[in-house]
Amino acid sequence: MSKAVKINTEENQTTPPEVSKIEVQTTIRQDWTVAEVAALFDLPFADLMYRAQTVHRENFDPNTVQISTLLSIKTGGCAEDCGYCPQSAHHPSAVKAEPLMKLDAVLVEAQQAKDGGASRFCMGAAWRNLKDRDLEKVADMVTGVKDLGLETCVTLGMLESHQAERLKEAGLDYYNHNLDTSPEFYSDVISTRTYEDRLDTLSHVRDAGINVCSGGIVGMGEGRTGRAGMLVGLANLPTQPESVPINLLVQVEGTPLMGSRPLDPFEFVRTVAVARLMMPKSYVRLSAGREEMSDELQSMCFLAGANSLFAGDKLLTTDNPSTDHDQYLFSRLGISHTVKVKN
Ligand code: SAM
Ligand code: DTB
Ligand code: SF4
C-alpha cells in the first residue's frame, strides 16, 4: 500500500475449519451456500492459495493474463446513487458531467489501447440505463472498435432485450454489469435500483448470446459474509460469468463511502482465491484499486488465480498504474499477455 492505513482486521478473523471436509474444486458448481464459501475464506492462507493455484493451473496457463483497456465514453451526471461512485449526480465529487463522445475520438483511443497491448476495449457510460436514442451511436462504436481487431465490451447500466440483441448484432463480445455486493448488503450501498434489476439485465445479455462480465466491489464494509454472498450470487448465476471483475473500493472524495475502513490486503487476496475456486473457468479480473496496491500484493493476486486486468493510465475517472509500470511488473514475473483456456 502506498499510504499508511489502518486495516480492518477484526472482520477478517480466521478460524481454521475442518480442512479435510473441503474438497479442491475442479468442476463447475452453481449451488454454493454462503456458509460453505465462508469456510473457504476461513482456510489457513497457505491452504487457500494452494487450492486456488491448483484449480487455476488445471484451467489456465498461469503465466498469461488478458488485458482490457477502459474508456469512459459518457462521464458523470449519473441518476443512480451508488455509494462508491464519483460519477453519481447525487454525490458532490470533482467529476464533471460530459456528453457522449464522438465515434472518431473513441476509435483513436481504441487504436492506442490496441497498440499498448490490450486485446479488449471496454467502453463505459455513466447511465442508469441505455436509452434507445443512444443505441445506434453505441452500436457504431462497437462495430468500429471490432473492425480495429479488438474484442469489444460495453458497460452502460441496465439493458433491455432488444438493446442487447442490437449490440450483439453490432459485434459486441462482452457486457459488463456487476452484482457489486451481496443481496443483503446491497441496499446499504445503492437505493435507486435493485439487485433483481441487475439480474434481469444479466439475463437479457446472456439470452442475446453476449459474454457476461460481472463481479463486484470489496472494501465497502461488507464483512466476510458480504464478500462470500457476493461470490455466491455470481457463481450461482444460471451460467457463470466469463469474466469476473473484483474491484477494491477506490475511495473518492465526496462519495458516501469515502472514509471506509481499508480492507486488509490479505483479505483481498483471499477474495480473489475464493473467486478462482468457485468459478474455475472464468477470467478473474483485477479491476479498480490496483493503483493503491503494491507490486507484491498484485503478484499474490496472480498466484491466487487472477488472470486478467484493466490496463491504461485511467480506469473510468480514477487513476490506474501506468502501462510502463504494468509491463515492468509482467517482465519481472515472466507474465505474457494472451490467455487461452485449456480445452
Ligand atoms: N453505469 C454503469 C453501471 O453502473 O453498470 C457502468 C459503469 S460503472 C462505473 C461500472 C462499475 O464500476 C460499477 O458497477 C462498480 O462495480 C465499479 N466502480 C465504480 N466506482 C468504483 C469505485 N469507486 N471503486 C471501485 N469500483 C467502482
Ligand atoms: C468494473 O468492474 N470495474 C471497472 C469496469 N468494470 C467498468 C470500472 C472501475 C471504475 C472505478 C472508478 C472510476 O474510475 O470511476
Ligand atoms: Fe451511475 Fe454506474 Fe456510477 Fe452507479 S456505478 S452511479 S450506475 S455510473
CSV table of C-alpha atoms and ligand atoms in Angstrom, one decimal:
chain,number,residue,atom,x,y,z
A,1,MET,CA,0.0,0.0,0.0
A,2,SER,CA,1.3,3.4,-0.8
A,3,LYS,CA,-0.2,5.1,2.2
A,4,ALA,CA,0.0,4.3,5.9
A,5,VAL,CA,-3.5,3.0,6.6
A,6,LYS,CA,-5.3,1.2,9.5
A,7,ILE,CA,-6.6,-2.0,8.1
A,8,ASN,CA,-9.7,-3.7,9.2
A,9,THR,CA,-8.6,-7.0,10.8
A,10,GLU,CA,-11.5,-7.6,13.2
A,11,GLU,CA,-13.9,-8.6,10.5
A,12,ASN,CA,-11.3,-10.9,8.9
A,13,GLN,CA,-10.5,-13.2,11.7
A,14,THR,CA,-9.8,-16.7,10.5
A,15,THR,CA,-10.9,-19.7,12.4
A,16,PRO,CA,-9.3,-22.8,10.9
A,17,PRO,CA,-12.2,-25.1,9.6
A,18,GLU,CA,-12.0,-28.8,9.3
A,19,VAL,CA,-9.9,-28.6,6.2
A,20,SER,CA,-10.4,-32.2,5.2
A,21,LYS,CA,-14.2,-31.5,4.7
A,22,ILE,CA,-13.5,-29.0,1.9
A,23,GLU,CA,-12.5,-30.7,-1.4
A,24,VAL,CA,-10.5,-29.0,-4.0
A,25,GLN,CA,-13.0,-27.7,-6.6
A,26,THR,CA,-12.3,-28.8,-10.1
A,27,THR,CA,-15.8,-28.9,-11.7
A,28,ILE,CA,-18.2,-26.0,-12.1
A,29,ARG,CA,-20.8,-25.9,-9.2
A,30,GLN,CA,-23.7,-23.5,-9.1
A,31,ASP,CA,-25.2,-24.5,-5.8
A,32,TRP,CA,-22.9,-22.7,-3.4
A,33,THR,CA,-24.1,-21.7,0.0
A,34,VAL,CA,-22.7,-18.7,1.9
A,35,ALA,CA,-21.7,-21.0,4.8
A,36,GLU,CA,-19.6,-23.1,2.5
A,37,VAL,CA,-17.9,-20.1,0.9
A,38,ALA,CA,-17.3,-18.5,4.3
A,39,ALA,CA,-15.4,-21.8,5.2
A,40,LEU,CA,-13.2,-21.3,2.2
A,41,PHE,CA,-12.4,-17.8,3.3
A,42,ASP,CA,-11.6,-19.2,6.7
A,43,LEU,CA,-8.9,-21.6,5.4
A,44,PRO,CA,-5.4,-21.0,6.5
A,45,PHE,CA,-3.8,-18.7,3.9
A,46,ALA,CA,-1.4,-21.3,2.5
A,47,ASP,CA,-4.1,-23.9,2.1
A,48,LEU,CA,-6.4,-21.5,0.3
A,49,MET,CA,-3.6,-20.3,-2.0
A,50,TYR,CA,-2.6,-23.9,-2.8
A,51,ARG,CA,-6.1,-24.9,-3.7
A,52,ALA,CA,-6.7,-21.8,-5.8
A,53,GLN,CA,-3.4,-22.2,-7.6
A,54,THR,CA,-4.2,-25.9,-8.3
A,55,VAL,CA,-7.6,-25.1,-9.8
A,56,HIS,CA,-6.0,-22.2,-11.7
A,57,ARG,CA,-3.4,-24.4,-13.3
A,58,GLU,CA,-6.0,-27.0,-14.2
A,59,ASN,CA,-7.9,-24.5,-16.3
A,60,PHE,CA,-5.5,-21.8,-17.5
A,61,ASP,CA,-1.8,-21.1,-18.3
A,62,PRO,CA,-0.7,-19.4,-15.0
A,63,ASN,CA,1.8,-17.2,-16.8
A,64,THR,CA,-0.5,-15.2,-19.1
A,65,VAL,CA,-3.0,-12.5,-18.4
A,66,GLN,CA,-5.7,-11.0,-20.6
A,67,ILE,CA,-5.7,-7.2,-20.8
A,68,SER,CA,-8.7,-4.9,-21.4
A,69,THR,CA,-8.5,-1.1,-21.6
A,70,LEU,CA,-11.3,1.1,-20.4
A,71,LEU,CA,-12.7,4.3,-21.8
A,72,SER,CA,-15.4,6.5,-20.3
A,73,ILE,CA,-17.5,7.4,-23.3
A,74,LYS,CA,-20.0,9.3,-21.2
A,75,THR,CA,-18.8,10.7,-17.9
A,76,GLY,CA,-20.6,11.8,-14.8
A,77,GLY,CA,-24.1,13.2,-14.1
A,78,CYS,CA,-25.5,9.7,-13.4
A,79,ALA,CA,-29.0,9.4,-12.0
A,80,GLU,CA,-28.1,6.4,-9.8
A,81,ASP,CA,-26.9,6.9,-6.2
A,82,CYS,CA,-24.2,4.1,-6.0
A,83,GLY,CA,-22.4,5.0,-2.7
A,84,TYR,CA,-18.9,4.2,-4.1
A,85,CYS,CA,-19.2,6.1,-7.4
A,86,PRO,CA,-17.8,9.6,-8.2
A,87,GLN,CA,-20.0,9.7,-11.3
A,88,SER,CA,-23.3,9.8,-9.5
A,89,ALA,CA,-25.1,13.2,-9.7
A,90,HIS,CA,-26.2,12.5,-6.1
A,91,HIS,CA,-22.6,13.0,-4.7
A,92,PRO,CA,-20.5,16.2,-4.7
A,93,SER,CA,-17.4,14.7,-6.2
A,94,ALA,CA,-15.0,16.6,-8.5
A,95,VAL,CA,-16.2,14.6,-11.6
A,96,LYS,CA,-17.9,16.9,-14.1
A,97,ALA,CA,-20.6,15.6,-16.5
A,98,GLU,CA,-19.6,15.3,-20.1
A,99,PRO,CA,-21.7,14.4,-23.2
A,100,LEU,CA,-21.4,11.1,-25.1
A,101,MET,CA,-18.0,11.0,-27.0
A,102,LYS,CA,-18.0,11.1,-30.8
A,103,LEU,CA,-17.2,8.0,-32.7
A,104,ASP,CA,-13.9,9.2,-34.2
A,105,ALA,CA,-12.5,10.1,-30.8
A,106,VAL,CA,-13.4,6.7,-29.4
A,107,LEU,CA,-11.7,5.0,-32.3
A,108,VAL,CA,-8.5,6.9,-31.7
A,109,GLU,CA,-8.4,5.8,-28.1
A,110,ALA,CA,-9.2,2.2,-29.1
A,111,GLN,CA,-6.3,2.1,-31.5
A,112,GLN,CA,-4.0,3.4,-28.8
A,113,ALA,CA,-5.2,0.7,-26.5
A,114,LYS,CA,-4.5,-1.9,-29.1
A,115,ASP,CA,-1.0,-0.5,-29.6
A,116,GLY,CA,-0.5,-0.7,-25.9
A,117,GLY,CA,-1.2,-4.4,-25.8
A,118,ALA,CA,-4.9,-4.6,-25.0
A,119,SER,CA,-6.9,-7.4,-26.6
A,120,ARG,CA,-10.3,-6.0,-25.5
A,121,PHE,CA,-11.7,-2.4,-25.4
A,122,CYS,CA,-14.3,-1.6,-22.8
A,123,MET,CA,-16.5,1.5,-23.1
A,124,GLY,CA,-18.3,2.7,-20.0
A,125,ALA,CA,-21.1,5.2,-19.7
A,126,ALA,CA,-22.4,6.8,-16.5
A,127,TRP,CA,-26.0,5.9,-17.3
A,128,ARG,CA,-28.8,4.3,-15.2
A,129,ASN,CA,-29.8,2.5,-18.4
A,130,LEU,CA,-29.2,2.7,-22.1
A,131,LYS,CA,-31.8,4.9,-23.9
A,132,ASP,CA,-32.9,3.9,-27.4
A,133,ARG,CA,-31.9,7.3,-28.7
A,134,ASP,CA,-28.2,6.4,-27.9
A,135,LEU,CA,-28.4,2.8,-29.1
A,136,GLU,CA,-27.3,3.3,-32.7
A,137,LYS,CA,-24.4,5.6,-31.6
A,138,VAL,CA,-23.1,2.9,-29.2
A,139,ALA,CA,-23.7,0.2,-31.8
A,140,ASP,CA,-21.5,2.2,-34.3
A,141,MET,CA,-18.7,2.4,-31.6
A,142,VAL,CA,-18.9,-1.3,-31.1
A,143,THR,CA,-18.7,-2.0,-34.8
A,144,GLY,CA,-15.8,0.5,-35.2
A,145,VAL,CA,-13.8,-1.0,-32.4
A,146,LYS,CA,-14.4,-4.5,-33.6
A,147,ASP,CA,-13.2,-3.5,-37.0
A,148,LEU,CA,-9.9,-2.5,-35.5
A,149,GLY,CA,-9.4,-6.1,-34.5
A,150,LEU,CA,-10.2,-5.7,-30.8
A,151,GLU,CA,-12.7,-7.6,-28.7
A,152,THR,CA,-15.5,-5.3,-27.6
A,153,CYS,CA,-17.1,-4.7,-24.2
A,154,VAL,CA,-19.5,-2.0,-23.0
A,155,THR,CA,-21.0,-1.2,-19.6
A,156,LEU,CA,-24.0,1.1,-20.0
A,157,GLY,CA,-26.2,0.3,-17.0
A,158,MET,CA,-29.5,-1.5,-17.3
A,159,LEU,CA,-30.2,-3.0,-20.7
A,160,GLU,CA,-33.4,-4.3,-22.3
A,161,SER,CA,-33.6,-7.4,-24.5
A,162,HIS,CA,-34.0,-5.6,-27.9
A,163,GLN,CA,-31.0,-3.4,-27.0
A,164,ALA,CA,-28.8,-6.5,-26.1
A,165,GLU,CA,-29.8,-8.1,-29.4
A,166,ARG,CA,-28.9,-5.0,-31.4
A,167,LEU,CA,-25.5,-4.7,-29.6
A,168,LYS,CA,-24.8,-8.3,-30.3
A,169,GLU,CA,-25.5,-7.8,-34.0
A,170,ALA,CA,-23.2,-4.8,-34.0
A,171,GLY,CA,-20.3,-7.0,-32.8
A,172,LEU,CA,-20.4,-6.8,-29.0
A,173,ASP,CA,-18.4,-9.6,-27.3
A,174,TYR,CA,-18.9,-8.7,-23.6
A,175,TYR,CA,-21.3,-6.7,-21.5
A,176,ASN,CA,-20.1,-5.6,-18.0
A,177,HIS,CA,-22.7,-5.3,-15.4
A,178,ASN,CA,-21.7,-6.0,-11.8
A,179,LEU,CA,-23.8,-7.5,-9.0
A,180,ASP,CA,-21.5,-5.3,-6.9
A,181,THR,CA,-22.1,-7.0,-3.5
A,182,SER,CA,-24.3,-9.5,-1.6
A,183,PRO,CA,-28.1,-9.2,-1.9
A,184,GLU,CA,-28.2,-8.5,1.9
A,185,PHE,CA,-25.7,-5.6,1.8
A,186,TYR,CA,-26.9,-4.2,-1.5
A,187,SER,CA,-29.4,-1.7,-0.1
A,188,ASP,CA,-26.7,-0.2,2.2
A,189,VAL,CA,-24.8,0.9,-0.9
A,190,ILE,CA,-27.5,1.7,-3.6
A,191,SER,CA,-31.1,2.7,-3.3
A,192,THR,CA,-32.1,3.7,-6.9
A,193,ARG,CA,-32.1,0.2,-8.4
A,194,THR,CA,-32.4,-3.2,-7.0
A,195,TYR,CA,-30.2,-6.4,-7.1
A,196,GLU,CA,-33.1,-8.0,-9.1
A,197,ASP,CA,-32.8,-5.3,-11.7
A,198,ARG,CA,-29.2,-6.3,-12.2
A,199,LEU,CA,-30.1,-10.0,-12.5
A,200,ASP,CA,-32.7,-9.0,-15.2
A,201,THR,CA,-30.0,-7.1,-17.2
A,202,LEU,CA,-27.6,-10.0,-17.0
A,203,SER,CA,-30.2,-12.4,-18.3
A,204,HIS,CA,-31.0,-10.2,-21.3
A,205,VAL,CA,-27.3,-10.1,-22.0
A,206,ARG,CA,-26.9,-13.8,-21.7
A,207,ASP,CA,-30.0,-14.5,-23.8
A,208,ALA,CA,-28.7,-12.3,-26.6
A,209,GLY,CA,-25.5,-14.5,-26.8
A,210,ILE,CA,-23.2,-11.9,-25.4
A,211,ASN,CA,-20.4,-12.9,-22.9
A,212,VAL,CA,-21.1,-11.8,-19.4
A,213,CYS,CA,-18.6,-9.7,-17.4
A,214,SER,CA,-19.9,-9.4,-13.8
A,215,GLY,CA,-18.3,-9.0,-10.5
A,216,GLY,CA,-18.3,-6.6,-7.6
A,217,ILE,CA,-16.5,-4.4,-5.1
A,218,VAL,CA,-14.9,-5.2,-1.8
A,219,GLY,CA,-13.8,-2.9,0.9
A,220,MET,CA,-17.2,-1.2,1.4
A,221,GLY,CA,-17.6,-2.5,4.9
A,222,GLU,CA,-19.5,-5.6,3.7
A,223,GLY,CA,-17.6,-8.0,6.0
A,224,ARG,CA,-16.6,-11.6,5.1
A,225,THR,CA,-20.2,-12.7,4.9
A,226,GLY,CA,-20.9,-10.0,2.4
A,227,ARG,CA,-17.9,-11.0,0.3
A,228,ALA,CA,-19.0,-14.6,0.4
A,229,GLY,CA,-22.6,-13.6,-0.5
A,230,MET,CA,-21.3,-11.6,-3.5
A,231,LEU,CA,-19.4,-14.5,-4.8
A,232,VAL,CA,-22.3,-16.9,-4.3
A,233,GLY,CA,-24.5,-14.6,-6.3
A,234,LEU,CA,-22.0,-14.6,-9.2
A,235,ALA,CA,-21.1,-18.3,-9.1
A,236,ASN,CA,-24.8,-19.5,-8.8
A,237,LEU,CA,-26.0,-17.5,-11.9
A,238,PRO,CA,-27.6,-19.8,-14.5
A,239,THR,CA,-24.2,-19.7,-16.3
A,240,GLN,CA,-21.1,-18.4,-14.6
A,241,PRO,CA,-19.8,-15.1,-16.0
A,242,GLU,CA,-16.9,-15.5,-18.4
A,243,SER,CA,-15.2,-12.5,-16.7
A,244,VAL,CA,-15.4,-11.6,-13.0
A,245,PRO,CA,-14.0,-8.2,-12.1
A,246,ILE,CA,-13.0,-7.9,-8.4
A,247,ASN,CA,-12.8,-4.2,-7.6
A,248,LEU,CA,-11.2,-2.9,-4.5
A,249,LEU,CA,-13.1,0.2,-3.5
A,250,VAL,CA,-11.4,3.4,-4.7
A,251,GLN,CA,-12.3,5.9,-2.1
A,252,VAL,CA,-13.2,9.2,-3.8
A,253,GLU,CA,-13.7,12.5,-2.0
A,254,GLY,CA,-17.4,13.4,-2.0
A,255,THR,CA,-18.8,9.9,-2.2
A,256,PRO,CA,-20.6,8.4,0.8
A,257,LEU,CA,-18.1,5.5,1.1
A,258,MET,CA,-15.1,7.9,1.4
A,259,GLY,CA,-13.6,7.1,4.8
A,260,SER,CA,-14.5,3.4,4.8
A,261,ARG,CA,-12.0,1.4,6.7
A,262,PRO,CA,-9.5,-0.1,4.2
A,263,LEU,CA,-9.6,-3.8,3.7
A,264,ASP,CA,-6.8,-6.0,4.9
A,265,PRO,CA,-4.8,-6.7,1.7
A,266,PHE,CA,-4.7,-10.4,2.6
A,267,GLU,CA,-8.4,-10.4,2.6
A,268,PHE,CA,-8.4,-9.0,-0.9
A,269,VAL,CA,-6.1,-11.9,-2.0
A,270,ARG,CA,-8.4,-14.4,-0.2
A,271,THR,CA,-11.4,-12.9,-2.2
A,272,VAL,CA,-9.5,-13.5,-5.5
A,273,ALA,CA,-8.6,-17.0,-4.4
A,274,VAL,CA,-12.2,-17.9,-3.4
A,275,ALA,CA,-13.5,-16.5,-6.7
A,276,ARG,CA,-11.0,-18.7,-8.6
A,277,LEU,CA,-12.1,-21.8,-6.7
A,278,MET,CA,-15.8,-21.1,-7.2
A,279,MET,CA,-15.6,-20.1,-10.9
A,280,PRO,CA,-12.7,-22.2,-12.2
A,281,LYS,CA,-13.2,-21.4,-15.9
A,282,SER,CA,-13.8,-17.7,-15.6
A,283,TYR,CA,-11.3,-14.9,-16.0
A,284,VAL,CA,-10.9,-13.4,-12.6
A,285,ARG,CA,-10.1,-9.7,-13.2
A,286,LEU,CA,-8.0,-7.3,-11.0
A,287,SER,CA,-10.0,-4.2,-11.5
A,288,ALA,CA,-10.3,-0.9,-9.5
A,289,GLY,CA,-7.9,-0.4,-6.7
A,290,ARG,CA,-4.6,-1.5,-8.3
A,291,GLU,CA,-3.1,2.0,-8.1
A,292,GLU,CA,-3.1,1.6,-4.3
A,293,MET,CA,-1.7,-2.0,-4.4
A,294,SER,CA,2.0,-2.9,-4.1
A,295,ASP,CA,3.5,-5.0,-6.9
A,296,GLU,CA,3.9,-7.7,-4.3
A,297,LEU,CA,0.2,-7.6,-3.5
A,298,GLN,CA,-0.8,-7.8,-7.2
A,299,SER,CA,1.6,-10.7,-7.7
A,300,MET,CA,0.0,-12.5,-4.8
A,301,CYS,CA,-3.4,-12.0,-6.6
A,302,PHE,CA,-1.9,-13.6,-9.8
A,303,LEU,CA,-0.8,-16.5,-7.7
A,304,ALA,CA,-4.3,-16.7,-6.2
A,305,GLY,CA,-5.8,-17.1,-9.7
A,306,ALA,CA,-6.3,-13.6,-11.1
A,307,ASN,CA,-5.6,-13.7,-14.8
A,308,SER,CA,-6.9,-10.5,-16.4
A,309,LEU,CA,-6.9,-6.8,-15.6
A,310,PHE,CA,-7.7,-3.3,-16.8
A,311,ALA,CA,-4.6,-1.6,-18.1
A,312,GLY,CA,-4.2,2.1,-19.1
A,313,ASP,CA,-3.4,5.2,-17.0
A,314,LYS,CA,-7.1,5.7,-16.2
A,315,LEU,CA,-10.0,3.4,-15.2
A,316,LEU,CA,-13.1,5.5,-15.9
A,317,THR,CA,-12.4,8.6,-13.9
A,318,THR,CA,-9.8,7.4,-11.4
A,319,ASP,CA,-6.1,6.6,-11.8
A,320,ASN,CA,-4.7,3.2,-12.7
A,321,PRO,CA,-1.0,2.1,-12.8
A,322,SER,CA,0.8,3.2,-15.9
A,323,THR,CA,1.2,0.8,-18.8
A,324,ASP,CA,5.0,1.0,-18.4
A,325,HIS,CA,4.7,0.0,-14.7
A,326,ASP,CA,2.5,-2.9,-15.6
A,327,GLN,CA,4.8,-4.1,-18.3
A,328,TYR,CA,7.8,-3.9,-15.9
A,329,LEU,CA,5.8,-6.0,-13.4
A,330,PHE,CA,4.9,-8.6,-16.0
A,331,SER,CA,8.5,-8.8,-17.1
A,332,ARG,CA,9.7,-9.3,-13.5
A,333,LEU,CA,7.1,-12.1,-13.1
A,334,GLY,CA,7.5,-13.7,-16.6
A,335,ILE,CA,3.9,-13.0,-17.4
A,336,SER,CA,2.8,-12.5,-21.0
A,337,HIS,CA,-0.4,-11.1,-22.4
A,338,THR,CA,-2.7,-13.6,-24.0
A,339,VAL,CA,-4.5,-16.2,-22.3
A,340,LYS,CA,-6.0,-19.4,-23.6
A,341,VAL,CA,-8.5,-21.6,-21.7
A,342,LYS,CA,-7.4,-25.2,-21.7
A,343,ASN,CA,-9.8,-27.5,-23.7
B,1,SAM,N1,-23.1,2.9,-15.1
B,1,SAM,C1,-22.8,1.6,-15.4
B,1,SAM,C2,-23.2,0.6,-14.3
B,1,SAM,O1,-23.2,1.0,-13.1
B,1,SAM,O2,-23.4,-0.5,-14.5
B,1,SAM,C3,-21.4,1.3,-15.9
B,1,SAM,C4,-20.3,2.0,-15.2
B,1,SAM,S1,-20.0,1.6,-13.5
B,1,SAM,C5,-18.8,2.9,-13.1
B,1,SAM,C6,-19.1,0.1,-13.5
B,1,SAM,C7,-18.7,-0.5,-12.2
B,1,SAM,O3,-17.5,0.2,-11.7
B,1,SAM,C8,-19.6,-0.4,-11.0
B,1,SAM,O4,-20.6,-1.4,-11.1
B,1,SAM,C9,-18.7,-0.7,-9.9
B,1,SAM,O5,-18.6,-2.1,-9.6
B,1,SAM,C10,-17.4,-0.1,-10.3
B,1,SAM,N2,-17.0,1.1,-9.6
B,1,SAM,C11,-17.5,2.3,-9.7
B,1,SAM,N3,-16.9,3.2,-8.9
B,1,SAM,C12,-16.0,2.5,-8.2
B,1,SAM,C13,-15.1,2.8,-7.1
B,1,SAM,N4,-15.0,4.0,-6.6
B,1,SAM,N5,-14.3,1.8,-6.6
B,1,SAM,C14,-14.4,0.5,-7.1
B,1,SAM,N6,-15.2,0.2,-8.1
B,1,SAM,C15,-16.0,1.1,-8.6
B,2,DTB,C1,-15.5,-2.9,-13.3
B,2,DTB,O1,-16.0,-3.8,-12.6
B,2,DTB,N1,-14.6,-2.0,-12.9
B,2,DTB,C2,-14.3,-1.1,-14.0
B,2,DTB,C3,-15.2,-1.6,-15.2
B,2,DTB,N2,-15.9,-2.7,-14.6
B,2,DTB,C4,-16.1,-0.7,-15.9
B,2,DTB,C5,-14.7,0.3,-13.6
B,2,DTB,C6,-13.9,0.8,-12.3
B,2,DTB,C7,-14.3,2.2,-12.0
B,2,DTB,C8,-13.5,2.8,-10.9
B,2,DTB,C9,-13.9,4.2,-10.6
B,2,DTB,C10,-13.7,5.1,-11.7
B,2,DTB,O2,-12.6,5.1,-12.3
B,2,DTB,O3,-14.5,6.0,-12.0
B,3,SF4,FE1,-24.0,5.5,-12.3
B,3,SF4,FE2,-22.7,3.3,-12.8
B,3,SF4,FE3,-21.7,5.1,-11.1
B,3,SF4,FE4,-23.8,3.7,-10.4
B,3,SF4,S1,-21.8,2.9,-10.8
B,3,SF4,S2,-23.6,6.0,-10.2
B,3,SF4,S3,-24.9,3.5,-12.3
B,3,SF4,S4,-22.0,5.3,-13.3
